[in-house]
Amino acid sequence: REEEALSAYARLRKIDSSALDGIDRYALLLAGRERLAELNVLCTDILACDRSRPEPWVAVAVFWSHKGERARALEYCERALTLDDRHACAHQLKGSLLLASSRPEQAIYSLRKANAIRGELECFVALVDAYTRVEMTREALAAAREAAALMPNCARAHALIGRVLLAMPYGANKARRALAKAYALDPHCQDTVMITVKLDTLESNYAHAIELLEPLLQRHNSEEIHSKLGEMHALNKNFAAALMHFQHALALNANLVSANEGLERIEKLIRAVDKGLDPIQDEMQDDRDELEEY
């Protein structure tokens, strides 16, 4: 779908380079594919076209956000909002930037404004993240349920409910029911699989988690999935497979924190096993603790 959207925007630009409706969303798609050179050209072109509309400034904010300049990106979001305070994309990007800057309370305000204007799944996901960080679990659940009500046929929306329920005391069974709805809508949904893997990890069902992740990897050869498979194989005491997947993850993204930490941990475990020790439970307990707090 993203490729189709990128192609559609590119065709539109060839037909009418002055068309600005939705161009900030094109910027987000380019940034998501790390096509920053194209995004830079796009920002230059649309700013030259019309500086009085919010879309060019949101596109510039997207560019600086993906360059790691969050403060600068926030300034451009504010500039867009001075031109149009009801520009949903500007509010959503501002909220995401605030969340990434460890300012979840402020992020909630911006993300709620974006949802009030135009509720979209990515905004609901960010809002749930923000509520979770400030331990407002009931509000997070309400936001996830609102997303599912607005998008009843969206597997990711139902998976979002499962994710929140999983963080609640005694919520595992309810989470599994929500995830079952998500699977019924789309058995290949990555969000659903990854949340189910978290549930399997809490229940020490590592073999099942691996069974879910392996076909997902065939569809999406991503560093995140390789890293998660590395974690599950490590917990299942298959150190050779864990090592392989962590190395694959780092080949795709050398800066991936989870893979770097996992590789370091697995090397320690291998050394411990060579010495006749069995430290796997102690070494991996932090993972389960984090899931229980999530």
PDB file of C-alpha atoms in Angstrom:
ATOM      1  CA  ARG A   1       0.000   0.000   0.000  1.00  0.00           C
ATOM      2  CA  GLU A   2       2.813   2.407   0.813  1.00  0.00           C
ATOM      3  CA  GLU A   3       4.430   1.739  -2.556  1.00  0.00           C
ATOM      4  CA  GLU A   4       1.116   2.426  -4.270  1.00  0.00           C
ATOM      5  CA  ALA A   5       0.718   5.680  -2.343  1.00  0.00           C
ATOM      6  CA  LEU A   6       4.271   6.746  -3.187  1.00  0.00           C
ATOM      7  CA  SER A   7       3.666   6.035  -6.868  1.00  0.00           C
ATOM      8  CA  ALA A   8       0.371   7.940  -6.819  1.00  0.00           C
ATOM      9  CA  TYR A   9       1.970  10.997  -5.220  1.00  0.00           C
ATOM     10  CA  ALA A  10       4.871  10.873  -7.694  1.00  0.00           C
ATOM     11  CA  ARG A  11       2.444  10.772 -10.634  1.00  0.00           C
ATOM     12  CA  LEU A  12       0.476  13.666  -9.176  1.00  0.00           C
ATOM     13  CA  ARG A  13       3.673  15.719  -8.825  1.00  0.00           C
ATOM     14  CA  LYS A  14       4.434  15.164 -12.504  1.00  0.00           C
ATOM     15  CA  ILE A  15       0.941  16.271 -13.509  1.00  0.00           C
ATOM     16  CA  ASP A  16       0.733  19.275 -11.170  1.00  0.00           C
ATOM     17  CA  SER A  17       3.790  20.209  -9.128  1.00  0.00           C
ATOM     18  CA  SER A  18       1.827  22.979  -7.396  1.00  0.00           C
ATOM     19  CA  ALA A  19      -0.711  20.582  -5.850  1.00  0.00           C
ATOM     20  CA  LEU A  20      -0.207  20.671  -2.068  1.00  0.00           C
ATOM     21  CA  ASP A  21      -3.174  18.734  -0.693  1.00  0.00           C
ATOM     22  CA  GLY A  22      -1.782  15.812   1.286  1.00  0.00           C
ATOM     23  CA  ILE A  23       1.793  16.550   0.265  1.00  0.00           C
ATOM     24  CA  ASP A  24       2.936  16.382   3.892  1.00  0.00           C
ATOM     25  CA  ARG A  25       1.795  12.759   3.955  1.00  0.00           C
ATOM     26  CA  TYR A  26       3.937  12.141   0.886  1.00  0.00           C
ATOM     27  CA  ALA A  27       6.807  13.590   2.919  1.00  0.00           C
ATOM     28  CA  LEU A  28       6.102  11.098   5.707  1.00  0.00           C
ATOM     29  CA  LEU A  29       6.154   8.215   3.235  1.00  0.00           C
ATOM     30  CA  LEU A  30       9.470   9.346   1.762  1.00  0.00           C
ATOM     31  CA  ALA A  31      10.976   9.706   5.222  1.00  0.00           C
ATOM     32  CA  GLY A  32       9.707   6.273   6.206  1.00  0.00           C
ATOM     33  CA  ARG A  33      11.659   4.810   3.283  1.00  0.00           C
ATOM     34  CA  GLU A  34      14.743   6.876   4.192  1.00  0.00           C
ATOM     35  CA  ARG A  35      14.503   8.733   0.874  1.00  0.00           C
ATOM     36  CA  LEU A  36      15.729  11.944   2.453  1.00  0.00           C
ATOM     37  CA  ALA A  37      17.367  13.342  -0.692  1.00  0.00           C
ATOM     38  CA  GLU A  38      14.008  13.219  -2.477  1.00  0.00           C
ATOM     39  CA  LEU A  39      12.323  14.673   0.597  1.00  0.00           C
ATOM     40  CA  ASN A  40      14.802  17.552   0.622  1.00  0.00           C
ATOM     41  CA  VAL A  41      14.004  18.350  -3.000  1.00  0.00           C
ATOM     42  CA  LEU A  42      10.287  18.095  -2.284  1.00  0.00           C
ATOM     43  CA  CYS A  43      10.536  20.546   0.628  1.00  0.00           C
ATOM     44  CA  THR A  44      12.425  23.056  -1.511  1.00  0.00           C
ATOM     45  CA  ASP A  45       9.897  22.806  -4.341  1.00  0.00           C
ATOM     46  CA  ILE A  46       6.739  23.125  -2.264  1.00  0.00           C
ATOM     47  CA  LEU A  47       8.103  25.969  -0.135  1.00  0.00           C
ATOM     48  CA  ALA A  48       8.842  27.860  -3.344  1.00  0.00           C
ATOM     49  CA  CYS A  49       5.281  27.107  -4.456  1.00  0.00           C
ATOM     50  CA  ASP A  50       3.351  28.382  -1.396  1.00  0.00           C
ATOM     51  CA  ARG A  51       4.673  29.303   2.051  1.00  0.00           C
ATOM     52  CA  SER A  52       1.254  30.305   3.338  1.00  0.00           C
ATOM     53  CA  ARG A  53      -0.100  26.783   3.691  1.00  0.00           C
ATOM     54  CA  PRO A  54       0.755  24.352   6.510  1.00  0.00           C
ATOM     55  CA  GLU A  55       1.682  21.339   4.354  1.00  0.00           C
ATOM     56  CA  PRO A  56       5.129  22.594   3.230  1.00  0.00           C
ATOM     57  CA  TRP A  57       6.108  23.409   6.813  1.00  0.00           C
ATOM     58  CA  VAL A  58       4.978  19.985   8.030  1.00  0.00           C
ATOM     59  CA  ALA A  59       7.079  18.422   5.259  1.00  0.00           C
ATOM     60  CA  VAL A  60      10.089  20.431   6.452  1.00  0.00           C
ATOM     61  CA  ALA A  61       9.370  19.286  10.019  1.00  0.00           C
ATOM     62  CA  VAL A  62       9.343  15.679   8.793  1.00  0.00           C
ATOM     63  CA  PHE A  63      12.726  16.215   7.138  1.00  0.00           C
ATOM     64  CA  TRP A  64      14.355  17.607  10.283  1.00  0.00           C
ATOM     65  CA  SER A  65      12.722  14.982  12.451  1.00  0.00           C
ATOM     66  CA  HIS A  66      14.374  12.225  10.435  1.00  0.00           C
ATOM     67  CA  LYS A  67      17.670  14.075  10.598  1.00  0.00           C
ATOM     68  CA  GLY A  68      17.419  13.816  14.395  1.00  0.00           C
ATOM     69  CA  GLU A  69      16.720  17.537  14.883  1.00  0.00           C
ATOM     70  CA  ARG A  70      13.556  17.222  16.978  1.00  0.00           C
ATOM     71  CA  ALA A  71      13.617  20.746  18.427  1.00  0.00           C
ATOM     72  CA  ARG A  72      13.930  22.208  14.943  1.00  0.00           C
ATOM     73  CA  ALA A  73      11.177  19.934  13.669  1.00  0.00           C
ATOM     74  CA  LEU A  74       8.897  21.090  16.481  1.00  0.00           C
ATOM     75  CA  GLU A  75       9.475  24.712  15.480  1.00  0.00           C
ATOM     76  CA  TYR A  76       8.251  23.952  11.970  1.00  0.00           C
ATOM     77  CA  CYS A  77       5.221  22.097  13.338  1.00  0.00           C
ATOM     78  CA  GLU A  78       4.354  25.215  15.332  1.00  0.00           C
ATOM     79  CA  ARG A  79       4.756  27.325  12.209  1.00  0.00           C
ATOM     80  CA  ALA A  80       2.342  25.070  10.354  1.00  0.00           C
ATOM     81  CA  LEU A  81      -0.178  25.311  13.199  1.00  0.00           C
ATOM     82  CA  THR A  82      -0.032  29.112  13.229  1.00  0.00           C
ATOM     83  CA  LEU A  83      -1.222  28.921   9.637  1.00  0.00           C
ATOM     84  CA  ASP A  84      -3.922  26.320  10.323  1.00  0.00           C
ATOM     85  CA  ASP A  85      -4.682  25.200  13.876  1.00  0.00           C
ATOM     86  CA  ARG A  86      -6.872  22.382  12.528  1.00  0.00           C
ATOM     87  CA  HIS A  87      -4.198  20.713  10.449  1.00  0.00           C
ATOM     88  CA  ALA A  88      -4.303  17.165  11.808  1.00  0.00           C
ATOM     89  CA  CYS A  89      -0.981  16.044  10.361  1.00  0.00           C
ATOM     90  CA  ALA A  90       0.836  18.912  12.108  1.00  0.00           C
ATOM     91  CA  HIS A  91      -0.750  18.066  15.476  1.00  0.00           C
ATOM     92  CA  GLN A  92       0.048  14.370  15.019  1.00  0.00           C
ATOM     93  CA  LEU A  93       3.678  14.990  14.082  1.00  0.00           C
ATOM     94  CA  LYS A  94       4.053  17.435  16.967  1.00  0.00           C
ATOM     95  CA  GLY A  95       2.660  14.822  19.355  1.00  0.00           C
ATOM     96  CA  SER A  96       5.008  12.143  18.041  1.00  0.00           C
ATOM     97  CA  LEU A  97       7.987  14.487  18.378  1.00  0.00           C
ATOM     98  CA  LEU A  98       7.025  15.374  21.945  1.00  0.00           C
ATOM     99  CA  LEU A  99       6.649  11.693  22.771  1.00  0.00           C
ATOM    100  CA  ALA A 100      10.075  10.953  21.299  1.00  0.00           C
ATOM    101  CA  SER A 101      11.448  13.838  23.386  1.00  0.00           C
ATOM    102  CA  SER A 102      10.171  12.211  26.621  1.00  0.00           C
ATOM    103  CA  ARG A 103       7.340  14.714  27.024  1.00  0.00           C
ATOM    104  CA  PRO A 104       4.332  12.351  27.048  1.00  0.00           C
ATOM    105  CA  GLU A 105       1.933  14.682  28.890  1.00  0.00           C
ATOM    106  CA  GLN A 106       2.316  17.349  26.211  1.00  0.00           C
ATOM    107  CA  ALA A 107       2.204  14.705  23.510  1.00  0.00           C
ATOM    108  CA  ILE A 108      -1.207  13.549  24.749  1.00  0.00           C
ATOM    109  CA  TYR A 109      -2.659  17.026  24.228  1.00  0.00           C
ATOM    110  CA  SER A 110      -1.397  17.249  20.642  1.00  0.00           C
ATOM    111  CA  LEU A 111      -2.399  13.709  19.727  1.00  0.00           C
ATOM    112  CA  ARG A 112      -5.893  14.154  21.142  1.00  0.00           C
ATOM    113  CA  LYS A 113      -6.285  17.308  19.048  1.00  0.00           C
ATOM    114  CA  ALA A 114      -5.186  15.397  15.953  1.00  0.00           C
ATOM    115  CA  ASN A 115      -7.671  12.616  16.664  1.00  0.00           C
ATOM    116  CA  ALA A 116     -10.483  15.107  17.239  1.00  0.00           C
ATOM    117  CA  ILE A 117      -9.854  16.511  13.762  1.00  0.00           C
ATOM    118  CA  ARG A 118      -9.213  13.248  11.934  1.00  0.00           C
ATOM    119  CA  GLY A 119      -8.762  10.005  13.835  1.00  0.00           C
ATOM    120  CA  GLU A 120      -6.125   7.795  12.217  1.00  0.00           C
ATOM    121  CA  LEU A 121      -4.573   4.574  13.410  1.00  0.00           C
ATOM    122  CA  GLU A 122      -0.995   5.839  13.691  1.00  0.00           C
ATOM    123  CA  CYS A 123      -2.216   8.685  15.863  1.00  0.00           C
ATOM    124  CA  PHE A 124      -4.117   6.279  18.125  1.00  0.00           C
ATOM    125  CA  VAL A 125      -0.984   4.116  18.422  1.00  0.00           C
ATOM    126  CA  ALA A 126       1.065   7.146  19.481  1.00  0.00           C
ATOM    127  CA  LEU A 127      -1.662   8.213  21.908  1.00  0.00           C
ATOM    128  CA  VAL A 128      -1.682   4.761  23.517  1.00  0.00           C
ATOM    129  CA  ASP A 129       2.111   4.991  23.817  1.00  0.00           C
ATOM    130  CA  ALA A 130       1.813   8.372  25.541  1.00  0.00           C
ATOM    131  CA  TYR A 131      -0.869   7.223  27.963  1.00  0.00           C
ATOM    132  CA  THR A 132       1.157   4.103  28.765  1.00  0.00           C
ATOM    133  CA  ARG A 133       4.254   6.123  29.600  1.00  0.00           C
ATOM    134  CA  VAL A 134       2.368   8.172  32.189  1.00  0.00           C
ATOM    135  CA  GLU A 135       0.644   5.028  33.523  1.00  0.00           C
ATOM    136  CA  MET A 136      -2.829   6.084  32.383  1.00  0.00           C
ATOM    137  CA  THR A 137      -3.815   2.549  31.454  1.00  0.00           C
ATOM    138  CA  ARG A 138      -7.581   3.105  31.443  1.00  0.00           C
ATOM    139  CA  GLU A 139      -7.204   6.038  29.086  1.00  0.00           C
ATOM    140  CA  ALA A 140      -4.915   3.951  26.878  1.00  0.00           C
ATOM    141  CA  LEU A 141      -7.544   1.204  26.722  1.00  0.00           C
ATOM    142  CA  ALA A 142     -10.276   3.729  25.912  1.00  0.00           C
ATOM    143  CA  ALA A 143      -8.159   5.128  23.068  1.00  0.00           C
ATOM    144  CA  ALA A 144      -7.481   1.638  21.691  1.00  0.00           C
ATOM    145  CA  ARG A 145     -11.170   0.753  21.839  1.00  0.00           C
ATOM    146  CA  GLU A 146     -12.058   4.011  20.107  1.00  0.00           C
ATOM    147  CA  ALA A 147      -9.640   3.118  17.319  1.00  0.00           C
ATOM    148  CA  ALA A 148     -11.270  -0.314  16.919  1.00  0.00           C
ATOM    149  CA  ALA A 149     -14.744   1.256  16.905  1.00  0.00           C
ATOM    150  CA  LEU A 150     -13.718   3.681  14.154  1.00  0.00           C
ATOM    151  CA  MET A 151     -11.867   0.961  12.204  1.00  0.00           C
ATOM    152  CA  PRO A 152     -13.708  -2.305  13.000  1.00  0.00           C
ATOM    153  CA  ASN A 153     -12.110  -4.172  10.096  1.00  0.00           C
ATOM    154  CA  CYS A 154      -8.559  -3.118  10.949  1.00  0.00           C
ATOM    155  CA  ALA A 155      -6.495  -5.896  12.529  1.00  0.00           C
ATOM    156  CA  ARG A 156      -3.953  -3.433  13.922  1.00  0.00           C
ATOM    157  CA  ALA A 157      -6.671  -1.574  15.830  1.00  0.00           C
ATOM    158  CA  HIS A 158      -7.817  -4.764  17.574  1.00  0.00           C
ATOM    159  CA  ALA A 159      -4.206  -5.733  18.222  1.00  0.00           C
ATOM    160  CA  LEU A 160      -3.781  -2.356  19.912  1.00  0.00           C
ATOM    161  CA  ILE A 161      -6.509  -3.332  22.386  1.00  0.00           C
ATOM    162  CA  GLY A 162      -4.659  -6.583  23.054  1.00  0.00           C
ATOM    163  CA  ARG A 163      -1.461  -4.669  23.657  1.00  0.00           C
ATOM    164  CA  VAL A 164      -3.058  -2.460  26.311  1.00  0.00           C
ATOM    165  CA  LEU A 165      -4.874  -5.363  27.993  1.00  0.00           C
ATOM    166  CA  LEU A 166      -1.601  -7.263  28.179  1.00  0.00           C
ATOM    167  CA  ALA A 167      -0.191  -4.467  30.338  1.00  0.00           C
ATOM    168  CA  MET A 168      -3.079  -4.662  32.810  1.00  0.00           C
ATOM    169  CA  PRO A 169      -3.173  -6.970  35.855  1.00  0.00           C
ATOM    170  CA  TYR A 170      -4.721 -10.316  34.920  1.00  0.00           C
ATOM    171  CA  GLY A 171      -5.301  -9.025  31.396  1.00  0.00           C
ATOM    172  CA  ALA A 172      -3.677 -11.906  29.516  1.00  0.00           C
ATOM    173  CA  ASN A 173      -6.896 -13.798  28.723  1.00  0.00           C
ATOM    174  CA  LYS A 174      -8.690 -10.664  27.554  1.00  0.00           C
ATOM    175  CA  ALA A 175      -5.653  -9.739  25.505  1.00  0.00           C
ATOM    176  CA  ARG A 176      -5.702 -13.124  23.811  1.00  0.00           C
ATOM    177  CA  ARG A 177      -9.365 -12.650  22.862  1.00  0.00           C
ATOM    178  CA  ALA A 178      -8.614  -9.248  21.329  1.00  0.00           C
ATOM    179  CA  LEU A 179      -5.688 -10.737  19.429  1.00  0.00           C
ATOM    180  CA  ALA A 180      -7.926 -13.546  18.162  1.00  0.00           C
ATOM    181  CA  LYS A 181     -10.168 -10.895  16.569  1.00  0.00           C
ATOM    182  CA  ALA A 182      -7.116  -9.305  14.987  1.00  0.00           C
ATOM    183  CA  TYR A 183      -5.945 -12.661  13.594  1.00  0.00           C
ATOM    184  CA  ALA A 184      -9.394 -13.295  12.139  1.00  0.00           C
ATOM    185  CA  LEU A 185      -9.184 -10.017  10.243  1.00  0.00           C
ATOM    186  CA  ASP A 186      -5.598 -10.455   9.056  1.00  0.00           C
ATOM    187  CA  PRO A 187      -3.543 -13.526  10.012  1.00  0.00           C
ATOM    188  CA  HIS A 188      -0.385 -11.851   8.680  1.00  0.00           C
ATOM    189  CA  CYS A 189      -0.637  -8.604  10.648  1.00  0.00           C
ATOM    190  CA  GLN A 190       2.813  -7.856  12.065  1.00  0.00           C
ATOM    191  CA  ASP A 191       1.488  -5.909  15.059  1.00  0.00           C
ATOM    192  CA  THR A 192      -0.715  -8.843  16.062  1.00  0.00           C
ATOM    193  CA  VAL A 193       2.139 -11.306  15.828  1.00  0.00           C
ATOM    194  CA  MET A 194       4.562  -9.145  17.803  1.00  0.00           C
ATOM    195  CA  ILE A 195       2.053  -8.567  20.617  1.00  0.00           C
ATOM    196  CA  THR A 196       1.229 -12.287  20.724  1.00  0.00           C
ATOM    197  CA  VAL A 197       4.954 -12.945  21.036  1.00  0.00           C
ATOM    198  CA  LYS A 198       5.014 -10.689  24.104  1.00  0.00           C
ATOM    199  CA  LEU A 199       2.181 -12.710  25.583  1.00  0.00           C
ATOM    200  CA  ASP A 200       3.974 -15.977  24.777  1.00  0.00           C
ATOM    201  CA  THR A 201       7.105 -14.612  26.443  1.00  0.00           C
ATOM    202  CA  LEU A 202       5.191 -13.872  29.641  1.00  0.00           C
ATOM    203  CA  GLU A 203       3.916 -17.448  29.578  1.00  0.00           C
ATOM    204  CA  SER A 204       7.378 -18.848  28.714  1.00  0.00           C
ATOM    205  CA  ASN A 205       5.955 -20.296  25.496  1.00  0.00           C
ATOM    206  CA  TYR A 206       9.033 -19.512  23.431  1.00  0.00           C
ATOM    207  CA  ALA A 207       8.538 -22.305  20.888  1.00  0.00           C
ATOM    208  CA  HIS A 208       5.134 -20.929  19.910  1.00  0.00           C
ATOM    209  CA  ALA A 209       6.575 -17.428  19.617  1.00  0.00           C
ATOM    210  CA  ILE A 210       9.206 -18.751  17.220  1.00  0.00           C
ATOM    211  CA  GLU A 211       6.508 -20.532  15.175  1.00  0.00           C
ATOM    212  CA  LEU A 212       4.709 -17.200  14.784  1.00  0.00           C
ATOM    213  CA  LEU A 213       7.790 -15.166  13.948  1.00  0.00           C
ATOM    214  CA  GLU A 214       9.366 -17.429  11.323  1.00  0.00           C
ATOM    215  CA  PRO A 215       6.603 -17.093   8.684  1.00  0.00           C
ATOM    216  CA  LEU A 216       6.386 -13.380   9.455  1.00  0.00           C
ATOM    217  CA  LEU A 217      10.089 -13.098   8.641  1.00  0.00           C
ATOM    218  CA  GLN A 218       9.414 -14.655   5.231  1.00  0.00           C
ATOM    219  CA  ARG A 219       7.004 -11.807   4.496  1.00  0.00           C
ATOM    220  CA  HIS A 220       8.978  -9.008   6.161  1.00  0.00           C
ATOM    221  CA  ASN A 221      12.739  -9.490   6.302  1.00  0.00           C
ATOM    222  CA  SER A 222      13.252  -6.794   8.928  1.00  0.00           C
ATOM    223  CA  GLU A 223      15.839  -6.218  11.634  1.00  0.00           C
ATOM    224  CA  GLU A 224      13.083  -6.018  14.266  1.00  0.00           C
ATOM    225  CA  ILE A 225      11.819  -9.527  13.498  1.00  0.00           C
ATOM    226  CA  HIS A 226      15.335 -10.982  13.348  1.00  0.00           C
ATOM    227  CA  SER A 227      16.122  -9.406  16.719  1.00  0.00           C
ATOM    228  CA  LYS A 228      12.931 -10.752  18.271  1.00  0.00           C
ATOM    229  CA  LEU A 229      13.661 -14.216  16.901  1.00  0.00           C
ATOM    230  CA  GLY A 230      17.110 -13.931  18.441  1.00  0.00           C
ATOM    231  CA  GLU A 231      15.535 -13.159  21.831  1.00  0.00           C
ATOM    232  CA  MET A 232      13.110 -16.072  21.587  1.00  0.00           C
ATOM    233  CA  HIS A 233      15.784 -18.566  20.524  1.00  0.00           C
ATOM    234  CA  ALA A 234      17.977 -17.367  23.396  1.00  0.00           C
ATOM    235  CA  LEU A 235      15.159 -17.885  25.869  1.00  0.00           C
ATOM    236  CA  ASN A 236      14.590 -21.308  24.315  1.00  0.00           C
ATOM    237  CA  LYS A 237      18.319 -22.025  24.846  1.00  0.00           C
ATOM    238  CA  ASN A 238      19.063 -22.344  21.127  1.00  0.00           C
ATOM    239  CA  PHE A 239      22.086 -20.078  21.264  1.00  0.00           C
ATOM    240  CA  ALA A 240      23.348 -20.806  17.738  1.00  0.00           C
ATOM    241  CA  ALA A 241      20.021 -19.719  16.182  1.00  0.00           C
ATOM    242  CA  ALA A 242      19.884 -16.689  18.477  1.00  0.00           C
ATOM    243  CA  LEU A 243      23.372 -15.636  17.454  1.00  0.00           C
ATOM    244  CA  MET A 244      22.502 -16.009  13.766  1.00  0.00           C
ATOM    245  CA  HIS A 245      19.375 -13.853  14.021  1.00  0.00           C
ATOM    246  CA  PHE A 246      21.082 -11.112  16.032  1.00  0.00           C
ATOM    247  CA  GLN A 247      23.834 -10.995  13.410  1.00  0.00           C
ATOM    248  CA  HIS A 248      21.255 -10.796  10.602  1.00  0.00           C
ATOM    249  CA  ALA A 249      19.493  -7.950  12.434  1.00  0.00           C
ATOM    250  CA  LEU A 250      22.741  -6.021  12.798  1.00  0.00           C
ATOM    251  CA  ALA A 251      23.576  -6.585   9.136  1.00  0.00           C
ATOM    252  CA  LEU A 252      20.320  -4.799   8.305  1.00  0.00           C
ATOM    253  CA  ASN A 253      20.724  -2.106  10.974  1.00  0.00           C
ATOM    254  CA  ALA A 254      24.027  -1.893  12.827  1.00  0.00           C
ATOM    255  CA  ASN A 255      22.563   0.608  15.311  1.00  0.00           C
ATOM    256  CA  LEU A 256      19.622  -1.515  16.444  1.00  0.00           C
ATOM    257  CA  VAL A 257      19.825  -1.406  20.244  1.00  0.00           C
ATOM    258  CA  SER A 258      17.902  -4.625  20.918  1.00  0.00           C
ATOM    259  CA  ALA A 259      20.128  -6.617  18.567  1.00  0.00           C
ATOM    260  CA  ASN A 260      23.360  -5.165  19.948  1.00  0.00           C
ATOM    261  CA  GLU A 261      22.263  -5.871  23.510  1.00  0.00           C
ATOM    262  CA  GLY A 262      21.011  -9.316  22.545  1.00  0.00           C
ATOM    263  CA  LEU A 263      24.253 -10.205  20.795  1.00  0.00           C
ATOM    264  CA  GLU A 264      26.295  -9.104  23.811  1.00  0.00           C
ATOM    265  CA  ARG A 265      24.033 -11.093  26.112  1.00  0.00           C
ATOM    266  CA  ILE A 266      24.123 -14.230  23.992  1.00  0.00           C
ATOM    267  CA  GLU A 267      27.911 -14.145  23.833  1.00  0.00           C
ATOM    268  CA  LYS A 268      27.981 -14.012  27.641  1.00  0.00           C
ATOM    269  CA  LEU A 269      25.545 -16.911  27.810  1.00  0.00           C
ATOM    270  CA  ILE A 270      27.647 -19.000  25.441  1.00  0.00           C
ATOM    271  CA  ARG A 271      30.722 -18.342  27.574  1.00  0.00           C
ATOM    272  CA  ALA A 272      28.768 -19.301  30.708  1.00  0.00           C
ATOM    273  CA  VAL A 273      27.537 -22.544  29.142  1.00  0.00           C
ATOM    274  CA  ASP A 274      31.099 -23.360  28.122  1.00  0.00           C
ATOM    275  CA  LYS A 275      31.952 -23.091  31.831  1.00  0.00           C
ATOM    276  CA  GLY A 276      29.156 -25.498  32.762  1.00  0.00           C
ATOM    277  CA  LEU A 277      26.747 -22.816  34.089  1.00  0.00           C
ATOM    278  CA  ASP A 278      23.076 -22.257  33.230  1.00  0.00           C
ATOM    279  CA  PRO A 279      22.423 -18.526  33.651  1.00  0.00           C
ATOM    280  CA  ILE A 280      19.661 -18.196  31.072  1.00  0.00           C
ATOM    281  CA  GLN A 281      16.837 -17.445  33.509  1.00  0.00           C
ATOM    282  CA  ASP A 282      18.781 -14.766  35.369  1.00  0.00           C
ATOM    283  CA  GLU A 283      20.063 -13.164  32.194  1.00  0.00           C
ATOM    284  CA  MET A 284      16.651 -12.981  30.539  1.00  0.00           C
ATOM    285  CA  GLN A 285      14.526 -12.082  33.571  1.00  0.00           C
ATOM    286  CA  ASP A 286      14.782  -8.381  32.678  1.00  0.00           C
ATOM    287  CA  ASP A 287      12.875  -9.040  29.459  1.00  0.00           C
ATOM    288  CA  ARG A 288       9.939 -10.538  31.311  1.00  0.00           C
ATOM    289  CA  ASP A 289      10.033  -7.778  33.928  1.00  0.00           C
ATOM    290  CA  GLU A 290       9.796  -5.152  31.188  1.00  0.00           C
ATOM    291  CA  LEU A 291       6.841  -6.945  29.617  1.00  0.00           C
ATOM    292  CA  GLU A 292       5.031  -7.115  32.938  1.00  0.00           C
ATOM    293  CA  GLU A 293       5.508  -3.361  33.414  1.00  0.00           C
ATOM    294  CA  TYR A 294       4.469  -2.550  29.842  1.00  0.00           C
TER     295      TYR A 294
END
